[in-house]
Coordinates of C-alpha atoms and ligand atoms in Angstrom, one line a residue:
X4 CA 136.3 94.9 118.7
X5 CA 136.0 94.0 115.4
X6 CA 135.1 96.3 112.5
X7 CA 133.2 93.8 111.1
X8 CA 133.2 95.7 107.7
X9 CA 134.4 92.9 105.9
X10 CA 131.7 91.3 106.2
X11 CA 129.5 93.7 105.2
X12 CA 128.5 93.2 102.3
X13 CA 124.7 95.1 101.6
X14 CA 127.1 98.1 102.1
X15 CA 127.5 99.5 98.4
X16 CA 129.1 102.6 100.1
X17 CA 131.3 100.4 102.0
X18 CA 132.3 98.8 99.4
X19 CA 132.8 101.3 97.3
X20 CA 135.2 102.7 100.0
X21 CA 137.5 99.5 99.8
X22 CA 138.0 100.0 96.0
X23 CA 139.1 103.9 96.7
X24 CA 141.0 102.6 99.6
X25 CA 143.0 100.5 97.5
X26 CA 143.2 103.2 94.7
X27 CA 144.5 105.7 97.2
X28 CA 147.4 103.5 98.5
X29 CA 148.5 103.5 94.6
X30 CA 147.5 106.8 93.6
X31 CA 149.7 108.0 97.1
X32 CA 151.6 106.0 98.6
X33 CA 153.3 108.5 100.8
X34 CA 150.3 109.5 102.2
X35 CA 149.1 106.4 104.4
X36 CA 145.9 106.0 106.2
X37 CA 143.8 107.8 103.6
X38 CA 140.1 107.8 104.7
X39 CA 138.0 107.6 101.3
X40 CA 135.3 110.3 101.8
X41 CA 132.9 108.1 99.5
X42 CA 129.3 110.1 98.8
X43 CA 125.7 109.0 96.6
X44 CA 125.3 111.5 94.5
X45 CA 122.3 112.5 92.9
X46 CA 123.6 114.2 89.7
X47 CA 123.7 113.3 86.3
X48 CA 127.5 111.8 86.0
X49 CA 126.7 109.2 88.5
X50 CA 125.6 107.0 91.6
X51 CA 128.4 107.5 93.7
X52 CA 131.2 110.4 94.6
X53 CA 135.2 109.7 95.5
X54 CA 135.7 113.5 97.0
X55 CA 139.3 112.8 97.7
X56 CA 141.3 114.6 95.1
X57 CA 141.3 118.2 96.3
X58 CA 141.9 117.1 100.2
X59 CA 144.8 115.3 99.1
X60 CA 146.1 117.8 96.6
X61 CA 146.1 120.5 99.4
X62 CA 148.3 117.8 101.7
X63 CA 150.6 117.1 98.5
X64 CA 151.5 119.6 96.5
X65 CA 154.9 121.3 97.3
X66 CA 156.3 118.1 98.1
X67 CA 157.6 117.3 95.1
X68 CA 154.1 115.8 93.5
X69 CA 154.2 114.5 89.9
X70 CA 150.4 115.6 90.0
X71 CA 149.3 119.1 88.9
X72 CA 146.5 120.5 90.5
X73 CA 143.8 118.1 91.8
X74 CA 141.9 117.1 87.9
X75 CA 145.2 114.8 87.7
X76 CA 145.0 113.3 91.0
X77 CA 141.5 112.7 90.3
X78 CA 142.0 110.7 87.2
X79 CA 144.9 109.0 89.1
X80 CA 142.6 107.4 91.5
X81 CA 140.5 106.6 88.8
X82 CA 142.4 105.1 86.7
X83 CA 144.2 103.2 89.9
X84 CA 141.1 101.4 90.8
X85 CA 140.6 98.1 91.2
X86 CA 138.4 96.8 88.6
X87 CA 135.1 95.8 90.0
X88 CA 131.6 93.9 88.6
X89 CA 130.6 97.0 90.8
X90 CA 131.3 99.4 88.4
X91 CA 130.5 100.5 84.7
X92 CA 132.0 103.1 84.6
X93 CA 134.0 105.9 86.2
X94 CA 134.6 109.9 85.1
X95 CA 136.2 112.9 86.7
X96 CA 134.1 115.9 87.2
X97 CA 134.9 119.8 87.9
X98 CA 138.1 120.4 90.2
X99 CA 138.3 116.4 90.7
X100 CA 135.7 114.3 91.9
X101 CA 135.2 110.8 90.2
X102 CA 131.7 109.2 89.4
X103 CA 131.0 106.2 89.7
X104 CA 128.5 104.2 87.8
X105 CA 127.5 101.6 89.0
X106 CA 126.8 98.0 87.0
X107 CA 122.8 97.3 86.0
X108 CA 123.9 93.3 86.5
X109 CA 126.2 93.7 89.7
X110 CA 122.8 95.6 91.4
X111 CA 120.2 93.3 89.5
X112 CA 122.1 90.3 91.6
X113 CA 123.4 91.7 94.6
X114 CA 119.2 92.4 95.1
X115 CA 118.3 89.2 94.1
X116 CA 120.8 87.8 96.5
X117 CA 119.4 89.8 99.2
X118 CA 115.8 88.7 98.1
X119 CA 117.2 85.0 99.0
X120 CA 119.3 85.5 101.2
X121 CA 117.0 87.9 103.4
X122 CA 117.0 91.4 103.9
X123 CA 119.4 90.7 107.5
X124 CA 122.3 90.3 104.6
X125 CA 121.8 94.3 104.4
X126 CA 122.1 95.0 108.3
X127 CA 124.4 97.5 109.7
X128 CA 127.4 96.0 111.8
X129 CA 128.5 98.5 114.3
X130 CA 131.4 97.9 116.0
X131 CA 129.1 97.4 119.1
X132 CA 128.3 94.3 120.9
X133 CA 126.3 94.9 123.7
X134 CA 124.1 98.0 124.2
X135 CA 122.1 100.0 126.4
X136 CA 119.2 101.7 125.8
X137 CA 117.4 103.9 128.6
X138 CA 114.1 104.9 127.4
X139 CA 110.4 105.7 128.5
X140 CA 111.4 106.0 131.9
X141 CA 108.7 107.6 133.2
X142 CA 107.8 108.2 137.0
X143 CA 105.7 106.3 139.3
X144 CA 102.6 107.5 140.5
X145 CA 103.2 110.5 138.4
X146 CA 101.5 111.0 135.1
X147 CA 103.6 109.2 131.7
X148 CA 103.2 112.4 129.6
X149 CA 104.1 112.7 126.0
X150 CA 107.6 113.6 126.5
X151 CA 107.3 110.2 127.8
X152 CA 105.5 108.3 125.1
X153 CA 108.3 110.2 122.5
X154 CA 110.7 108.3 124.3
X155 CA 109.1 104.8 124.0
X156 CA 108.5 105.4 120.3
X157 CA 112.4 107.1 119.8
X158 CA 114.1 104.7 122.0
X159 CA 112.4 101.1 120.9
X160 CA 113.1 102.4 116.7
X161 CA 116.9 103.0 118.0
X162 CA 116.5 99.4 120.1
X163 CA 115.4 97.7 116.7
X164 CA 117.9 99.0 115.0
X165 CA 120.7 97.9 117.2
X166 CA 119.0 94.9 117.4
X167 CA 118.8 94.0 113.5
X168 CA 122.4 94.9 113.4
X169 CA 123.6 91.7 115.4
X170 CA 124.2 94.2 118.8
X171 CA 123.0 92.7 122.1
X172 CA 120.3 95.4 123.4
X173 CA 119.6 95.6 127.2
X174 CA 116.2 98.1 127.1
X175 CA 115.8 99.4 129.8
X176 CA 113.0 101.1 132.1
X177 CA 114.9 103.4 134.3
X178 CA 111.6 105.2 135.8
X179 CA 111.8 107.3 138.5
X180 CA 110.9 104.8 141.7
X181 CA 112.7 106.2 144.5
X182 CA 112.5 109.7 146.1
X183 CA 111.3 111.6 148.8
X184 CA 107.6 112.1 147.2
X185 CA 107.0 108.5 148.4
X186 CA 106.9 109.2 152.3
X187 CA 103.9 110.9 151.4
X188 CA 102.4 108.5 149.6
X189 CA 102.7 105.6 151.6
X190 CA 101.6 107.9 154.1
X191 CA 98.5 108.6 152.6
X192 CA 97.9 105.2 151.7
X193 CA 98.1 104.1 155.4
X194 CA 95.4 106.6 156.0
X195 CA 93.2 106.2 153.4
X196 CA 93.4 102.0 153.0
X197 CA 93.8 100.7 156.9
X198 CA 94.3 97.6 154.9
X199 CA 96.7 98.6 152.5
X200 CA 97.4 94.8 151.0
X201 CA 94.1 95.9 149.5
X202 CA 94.4 99.1 147.6
X203 CA 94.6 98.3 143.9
X204 CA 93.8 100.1 140.6
X205 CA 89.8 99.8 141.4
X206 CA 90.4 101.0 145.0
X207 CA 93.1 104.1 143.5
X208 CA 91.7 104.7 140.8
X209 CA 93.5 107.2 139.1
X210 CA 97.1 107.4 140.6
X211 CA 97.9 111.1 139.4
X212 CA 95.1 112.1 141.4
X213 CA 96.2 109.7 144.8
X214 CA 99.6 111.5 144.4
X215 CA 97.5 115.1 144.0
X216 CA 95.6 114.6 147.2
X217 CA 98.7 113.4 148.6
X218 CA 100.6 116.5 147.8
X219 CA 97.9 118.3 149.1
X220 CA 98.1 117.1 152.3
X221 CA 101.4 116.8 152.7
X222 CA 101.4 121.0 151.8
X223 CA 98.3 121.6 154.5
X224 CA 98.8 119.3 157.4
X225 CA 102.6 119.7 159.6
X226 CA 101.6 116.7 161.5
X227 CA 101.1 114.3 158.1
X228 CA 104.7 116.3 156.2
X229 CA 106.3 114.8 159.5
X230 CA 105.2 111.6 159.6
X231 CA 105.6 111.6 156.0
X232 CA 109.3 112.2 155.7
X233 CA 110.0 109.8 158.9
X234 CA 108.4 107.3 156.0
X235 CA 110.8 108.1 153.7
X236 CA 113.4 107.3 156.7
X237 CA 112.0 104.1 157.1
X238 CA 111.3 102.6 154.1
X239 CA 115.1 103.9 153.0
X240 CA 116.0 101.9 156.1
X241 CA 114.3 98.7 154.7
X242 CA 111.5 98.2 157.2
X243 CA 108.5 96.1 155.8
X244 CA 105.9 97.9 155.8
X245 CA 106.9 100.5 154.0
X246 CA 109.0 98.2 151.7
X247 CA 105.1 96.3 150.7
X248 CA 103.7 99.5 150.5
X249 CA 106.2 101.5 148.1
X250 CA 106.0 98.0 146.2
X251 CA 102.7 98.2 145.5
X252 CA 102.8 102.0 144.2
X253 CA 105.1 101.1 142.4
X254 CA 103.3 97.9 140.9
X255 CA 100.1 100.1 140.3
X256 CA 101.7 102.6 138.5
X257 CA 103.7 99.5 136.6
X258 CA 99.8 98.2 135.6
X259 CA 99.2 101.5 134.2
X260 CA 102.7 101.8 132.0
X261 CA 102.1 98.2 130.8
X262 CA 98.5 99.8 129.0
X263 CA 100.8 101.7 126.3
X264 CA 103.6 99.5 126.4
X265 CA 100.9 96.9 125.2
X266 CA 99.5 98.8 123.3
X267 CA 102.6 100.4 121.3
X268 CA 104.0 96.9 121.2
X269 CA 107.5 98.0 122.8
X270 CA 109.2 95.7 125.5
X271 CA 111.1 97.4 128.1
X272 CA 113.0 95.4 131.1
X273 CA 113.0 97.7 134.1
X274 CA 115.3 98.4 136.4
X275 CA 114.6 101.7 138.2
X276 CA 116.4 104.1 140.2
X277 CA 115.7 102.2 143.3
X278 CA 118.1 99.2 141.7
X279 CA 120.5 101.5 141.6
X280 CA 120.3 102.7 145.0
X281 CA 122.8 100.2 147.1
X282 CA 125.6 101.1 144.4
X283 CA 125.6 104.9 145.2
X284 CA 127.6 104.7 148.4
X285 CA 130.8 103.0 146.7
X286 CA 130.5 104.7 143.6
X287 CA 130.9 108.0 145.5
X288 CA 133.6 107.0 147.9
X289 CA 135.5 106.1 144.5
X290 CA 135.3 109.1 143.2
X291 CA 135.9 111.3 146.5
X292 CA 139.0 108.6 146.2
X293 CA 140.1 110.3 143.5
X294 CA 139.9 114.1 144.1
X295 CA 136.8 114.3 142.3
X296 CA 134.1 115.1 144.7
X297 CA 134.7 118.1 146.5
X298 CA 132.4 120.1 148.8
X299 CA 130.2 123.3 147.8
X300 CA 127.8 124.7 149.6
X301 CA 127.1 121.9 152.1
X302 CA 126.9 119.9 149.3
X303 CA 129.7 117.7 147.5
X304 CA 129.8 118.2 144.0
X305 CA 131.8 117.0 141.2
X306 CA 133.3 120.4 139.1
X307 CA 133.1 119.8 135.5
X308 CA 135.0 121.9 133.2
X309 CA 132.9 124.2 131.0
X310 CA 130.1 124.1 132.6
X311 CA 129.4 126.7 135.2
X312 CA 128.0 125.1 137.9
X313 CA 129.0 121.8 139.0
X314 CA 127.9 118.4 139.3
X315 CA 125.7 117.8 142.9
X316 CA 126.3 114.3 144.0
X317 CA 125.3 114.4 147.2
X318 CA 122.9 116.5 148.4
X319 CA 123.3 118.9 151.6
X320 CA 121.2 117.1 153.6
X321 CA 123.5 114.2 153.0
X322 CA 120.9 112.4 150.6
X323 CA 121.6 111.1 146.7
X324 CA 119.5 112.6 144.0
X325 CA 119.0 112.3 140.2
X326 CA 123.0 112.8 139.4
X327 CA 124.0 110.6 141.8
X328 CA 121.7 107.9 141.0
X329 CA 122.6 108.1 136.9
X330 CA 126.3 108.0 138.0
X331 CA 125.7 104.6 140.2
X332 CA 123.6 103.2 137.4
X333 CA 126.5 104.7 134.8
X334 CA 129.1 102.6 136.7
X335 CA 126.9 99.7 136.8
X336 CA 126.2 100.0 133.3
X337 CA 129.7 99.8 132.0
X338 CA 130.8 97.8 134.9
X339 CA 128.5 94.8 135.2
X340 CA 126.8 95.0 132.2
X341 CA 129.6 95.7 130.3
X342 CA 127.7 98.0 127.7
X343 CA 129.7 99.7 125.2
X344 CA 127.1 101.6 123.7
X345 CA 124.4 103.0 126.5
X346 CA 122.1 105.4 125.0
X347 CA 120.1 107.9 127.3
X348 CA 116.8 109.1 125.2
X349 CA 115.0 111.8 126.8
X350 CA 113.8 115.2 126.0
X351 CA 116.5 118.1 125.3
X352 CA 115.8 119.3 128.8
X353 CA 118.5 116.8 130.2
X354 CA 120.5 117.4 127.8
X355 CA 123.2 119.3 130.4
X356 CA 122.2 116.6 133.3
X357 CA 124.1 114.6 130.9
X358 CA 126.8 116.3 129.2
X359 CA 127.8 116.4 133.1
X360 CA 127.8 112.8 133.9
X361 CA 129.1 112.0 130.7
X362 CA 132.0 113.8 131.8
X363 CA 132.3 113.4 135.2
X364 CA 132.8 109.9 133.8
X365 CA 135.8 110.7 131.6
X366 CA 137.5 112.6 134.3
X367 CA 136.6 109.6 136.5
X368 CA 138.3 107.7 133.5
X369 CA 135.5 105.3 133.6
X370 CA 134.9 106.0 129.9
X371 CA 138.3 106.8 126.5
X372 CA 138.2 110.4 126.0
X373 CA 138.5 110.3 121.8
X374 CA 134.7 110.9 120.1
X375 CA 135.5 107.8 117.9
X376 CA 136.6 105.3 121.1
X377 CA 133.9 102.7 123.1
X378 CA 133.0 102.3 125.4
X379 CA 130.7 105.0 124.7
X380 CA 127.5 107.2 125.7
X381 CA 125.1 109.5 124.0
X382 CA 122.3 111.5 124.8
X383 CA 119.4 111.2 122.1
X384 CA 117.5 114.5 123.2
X385 CA 114.2 115.5 121.5
X386 CA 111.7 118.5 121.4
X387 CA 108.5 118.6 122.4
X388 CA 104.6 117.5 121.4
X389 CA 103.1 120.6 120.8
X390 CA 98.8 121.6 120.7
X391 CA 97.6 122.5 117.8
X392 CA 98.1 126.2 119.5
X393 CA 101.1 125.6 119.5
X394 CA 102.1 125.8 123.6
X395 CA 102.7 122.6 124.8
X396 CA 100.2 119.4 124.0
X397 CA 97.3 119.5 126.9
X398 CA 93.3 118.5 126.2
X399 CA 90.9 121.0 127.2
X400 CA 90.7 121.2 130.7
X401 CA 94.5 121.6 130.6
X402 CA 94.9 118.5 131.9
X403 CA 97.9 116.8 130.5
X404 CA 97.0 114.2 127.7
X405 CA 96.6 110.6 129.5
X406 CA 98.5 108.6 126.6
X407 CA 96.1 105.5 126.3
X408 CA 93.0 107.7 125.4
X409 CA 95.3 109.6 122.4
X410 CA 96.2 105.7 121.6
X411 CA 92.8 104.6 121.1
X412 CA 91.5 107.8 119.6
X413 CA 93.9 106.9 116.8
X414 CA 92.4 103.8 116.8
X415 CA 89.2 104.3 116.5
X416 CA 89.2 107.4 113.9
X417 CA 91.7 104.1 111.5
X418 CA 88.5 102.1 112.4
X419 CA 86.3 104.8 111.1
X420 CA 87.9 105.1 108.0
X421 CA 88.2 101.8 106.9
X422 CA 84.3 101.7 108.0
X423 CA 84.7 104.7 105.4
X424 CA 85.9 102.6 102.8
X425 CA 83.2 100.1 102.9
X426 CA 85.3 97.3 104.3
X427 CA 82.9 97.0 107.6
X428 CA 81.2 94.6 104.5
X429 CA 84.1 93.1 102.8
X430 CA 86.7 92.4 106.1
X431 CA 86.2 90.3 109.4
X432 CA 85.1 92.4 112.2
X433 CA 89.4 90.6 113.8
X434 CA 90.5 92.0 110.2
X435 CA 89.4 95.8 111.1
X436 CA 90.3 95.6 114.5
X437 CA 94.3 94.5 113.7
X438 CA 94.2 96.9 110.8
X439 CA 93.2 99.9 112.6
X440 CA 95.1 99.2 115.6
X441 CA 98.3 98.9 112.6
X442 CA 97.1 102.3 111.2
X443 CA 96.5 103.9 114.5
X444 CA 99.3 103.0 116.6
X445 CA 101.6 103.8 113.0
X446 CA 100.0 106.9 112.4
X447 CA 100.9 108.0 115.7
X448 CA 104.6 106.2 115.9
X449 CA 105.4 107.8 112.3
X450 CA 104.1 111.4 113.3
X451 CA 106.2 111.5 115.7
X452 CA 109.5 109.7 114.6
X453 CA 109.8 111.6 110.9
X454 CA 110.5 114.6 112.7
X455 CA 114.6 115.7 113.3
X456 CA 114.1 114.6 116.7
X457 CA 115.0 117.9 118.5
X458 CA 112.5 119.8 116.8
X459 CA 109.2 120.3 118.2
X460 CA 106.1 119.1 116.4
X461 CA 102.2 119.4 116.4
X462 CA 100.2 116.4 117.5
X463 CA 97.8 116.3 114.4
X464 CA 95.3 113.4 114.1
X465 CA 94.2 114.5 111.2
X466 CA 97.4 115.5 109.4
X467 CA 98.6 111.8 110.8
X468 CA 95.8 110.0 109.7
X469 CA 95.8 111.7 106.2
X470 CA 96.1 108.8 103.4
X471 CA 97.9 111.3 101.5
X472 CA 101.6 112.5 101.9
X473 CA 104.2 111.6 104.0
X474 CA 102.8 109.7 106.7
X475 CA 102.7 105.8 107.9
X476 CA 98.4 105.3 106.7
X477 CA 100.4 106.4 102.9
X478 CA 103.2 104.0 103.7
X479 CA 101.0 101.2 104.7
X480 CA 98.6 101.4 102.1
X481 CA 101.4 101.7 99.4
X482 CA 103.1 98.6 101.0
X483 CA 99.8 97.2 100.8
X484 CA 99.3 97.7 96.9
X485 CA 102.3 96.3 96.4
X486 CA 101.2 92.9 97.9
X487 CA 98.4 93.3 95.6
X488 CA 99.8 93.2 92.3
X489 CA 101.7 90.5 93.5
X490 CA 99.1 88.3 94.6
X491 CA 96.7 88.9 91.3
X492 CA 99.9 88.1 89.7
X493 CA 98.5 84.3 90.3
X494 CA 102.5 83.4 91.0
X495 CA 105.3 81.7 93.4
X496 CA 107.3 84.7 94.2
X497 CA 108.8 82.1 96.2
X498 CA 110.0 80.3 93.1
X499 CA 110.3 83.4 91.2
X500 CA 113.6 84.1 93.4
X501 CA 115.0 81.3 92.4
X502 CA 114.1 80.7 88.7
X503 CA 113.8 84.2 87.4
X504 CA 116.1 86.8 87.1
X505 CA 116.2 90.8 88.6
X506 CA 116.2 92.8 85.2
X507 CA 117.0 96.8 85.5
X508 CA 116.4 97.4 81.7
X509 CA 114.4 101.2 82.0
X510 CA 115.7 104.3 83.5
X511 CA 112.7 103.8 86.2
X512 CA 113.9 100.5 87.1
X513 CA 117.0 101.5 87.1
X514 CA 115.8 104.1 89.8
X515 CA 114.6 101.9 92.1
X516 CA 116.5 99.2 92.0
X517 CA 119.5 101.8 93.1
X518 CA 117.0 103.0 95.5
X519 CA 116.8 99.8 97.4
X520 CA 120.5 98.7 97.0
X521 CA 120.9 102.2 99.6
X522 CA 118.7 101.0 102.4
X523 CA 122.0 99.2 103.8
X524 CA 124.2 102.7 103.8
X525 CA 120.8 104.7 105.2
X526 CA 120.0 102.0 108.0
X527 CA 124.0 102.3 108.6
X528 CA 123.7 106.3 108.6
X529 CA 120.2 106.2 110.9
X530 CA 121.6 103.9 113.8
X531 CA 125.0 105.2 113.6
X532 CA 123.3 108.7 114.5
X533 CA 120.6 107.6 116.3
X534 CA 118.2 109.6 113.4
X535 CA 115.5 107.8 113.6
X536 CA 114.0 110.5 110.7
X537 CA 116.9 109.6 108.4
X538 CA 115.3 106.0 107.8
X539 CA 111.5 107.3 107.6
X540 CA 112.5 109.7 104.6
X541 CA 114.0 106.7 103.0
X542 CA 110.8 104.8 103.4
X543 CA 109.0 108.3 102.1
X544 CA 111.2 108.4 99.1
X545 CA 111.5 104.4 98.1
X546 CA 107.4 104.5 98.0
X547 CA 107.1 107.5 95.8
X548 CA 110.4 106.4 93.3
X549 CA 108.6 102.9 93.4
X550 CA 105.2 104.6 92.4
X551 CA 106.8 106.2 89.2
X552 CA 108.3 103.1 88.5
X553 CA 104.5 101.6 89.0
X554 CA 102.3 103.6 87.4
X555 CA 105.3 104.2 83.8
X556 CA 103.2 102.2 81.2
X557 CA 106.6 101.7 79.5
X558 CA 107.4 99.4 82.7
X559 CA 104.0 97.4 83.3
X560 CA 103.8 94.7 85.6
X561 CA 101.4 91.9 85.2
X562 CA 101.4 90.5 81.5
X563 CA 104.1 92.1 80.2
X564 CA 107.0 90.2 79.3
X565 CA 109.1 91.6 81.7
X566 CA 106.9 90.5 83.9
X567 CA 109.1 88.1 85.8
X568 CA 112.0 90.6 87.1
X569 CA 109.6 93.4 87.8
X570 CA 107.1 91.3 90.2
X571 CA 111.5 90.7 92.0
X572 CA 111.2 94.6 92.2
X573 CA 107.8 94.7 93.4
X574 CA 109.1 91.4 95.9
X575 CA 112.5 93.3 97.0
X576 CA 110.7 96.7 97.6
X577 CA 108.3 95.1 99.5
X578 CA 110.8 93.5 101.5
X579 CA 112.7 96.8 102.0
X580 CA 109.3 98.6 103.1
X581 CA 108.4 96.0 105.8
X582 CA 112.5 95.7 107.7
X583 CA 111.4 99.8 107.4
X584 CA 108.1 99.6 109.3
X585 CA 109.3 96.9 111.4
X586 CA 112.6 99.0 112.6
X587 CA 109.9 101.9 113.3
X588 CA 107.6 99.3 115.5
X589 CA 105.3 99.9 112.6
X590 CA 103.1 97.1 112.1
X591 CA 102.2 96.1 108.4
X592 CA 99.2 95.9 106.5
X593 CA 99.1 93.6 103.4
X594 CA 95.4 94.5 102.0
X595 CA 93.3 97.2 101.4
Ligands
LIG19 N1 112.7 109.2 134.9 C1 113.2 110.7 134.2 C2 112.0 111.7 133.9 O1 110.6 111.6 133.4 C3 113.3 109.8 133.0 C4 114.9 109.1 132.9 C5 115.5 109.0 132.1 N2 117.0 107.9 132.2 C6 118.0 108.2 133.3 N3 118.8 107.5 133.4 N4 117.9 110.0 133.8 O2 112.4 112.7 133.4

């Protein structure tokens, strides 16, 4: 697998690391493979620092080294650094930190290059060809709750970051479309609709209510229960009528889910649990042959080191379960789909399940043992969505919140805010609608993504739709304002990109330029560690740093003799902001 780093031209940290790597080879020739430790720094001595000296010193002291302590090692690392147009100056501080001040000219040139060649040149290059992102994954005939909304939003962002990194992404909706509950649903369908083929959304209405009613029937009437249990057997045996009824129930659910995906602009490809069903027996058989599957209390299980309960792969009644399906799905993704990174997005409650499945796969030799090796699997867990009362988010009547209603409310609230701003008179109905959608849905997504995903967060419309603070509304408006600066200048920005030059003369310009350049390494970090909030923090800071630049009278844009360079900085900021929005699944707006 290629490391791809050679082509990673946009990533400042990677480029500096290469220079330091060269220096380390000369500084300590007897210590091969020392990984350069380069980090961005906020100190007044530099933009980046190399932190190898201290660690190296403890490795080499006493080995007859010429150096007298870590600062001397730092000094040598500095002196052996190959000359590069990237670096303006270098200094050693404290116990041996090597600080680098980037060259302003180089920074300006890099930004200009991005403007001309496009933001894709700043994309990460992970050593992955194909990834599976398993996300959203609601259950047929049950409600799609806020947990699934989180999974949908987070999973879509991760998929987008990988796609931006030129990874082929299989966006998998692992819907719960199999299991014993279908017997009861099918029997209930037959009972309610003798011509069951006619049953559709309009006839059934709310599938959740249908589920509840059938469950009541199942619990109350032993004869019905008996029939339901037979229905499962007939469905699993592939009997046509039962298959068709099942397919119909799935279809009705699917249409419901689709309404949410459509509003969110999220694309998924369904391969539900049922898809992997035919693969389960062979997979369990193979694991059994390897001696991994053992008998325990009538069930067949895999014991996992360090976990006190085993992973049940065949229930005591001989049936398969969630874990058997996940093992078969993992096998399929590795062997049939040849994915080298498989990512699962669910609430943290399922962490142990995935931990056990992954460990079983390692025991079986499907996955390598080392952490940094591929193919690899990752569980992306997330916390709860809370209501104002600090409890699990529900509506007044303690029912789960219907996601479609929630998204509709976000849209109608942001529409009301636009009307209040007088846009009703200024804009066409269509402009109002599309802006209200961008802002409303963007607000819901951003409120979710900006938190570290592992923490719980409180759902609050007023907060997420506030036009001040760290919200999508504030950021979208900030972007629209930058676009309006460029429009008001009356200049053709495409022409300026090629004819004008970016200049980072003023400190506020340089600060903005540095932050722009750091986009590449931030996306890479967000993508590698599967943390969308890292990108949100970056975006919010970008907007703040831009404000500082733009509101400084010394950095006047329109009408100043530095207009061209500053307009190009405005454009670069807008380009980077748009890419961030795009990666977060948020539609940018261009005027306000
Ligand atoms: N349907 C499951 C749920 O609602 C999520 C499935 C996640 N994906 C998986 N491969 N297990 O909790």
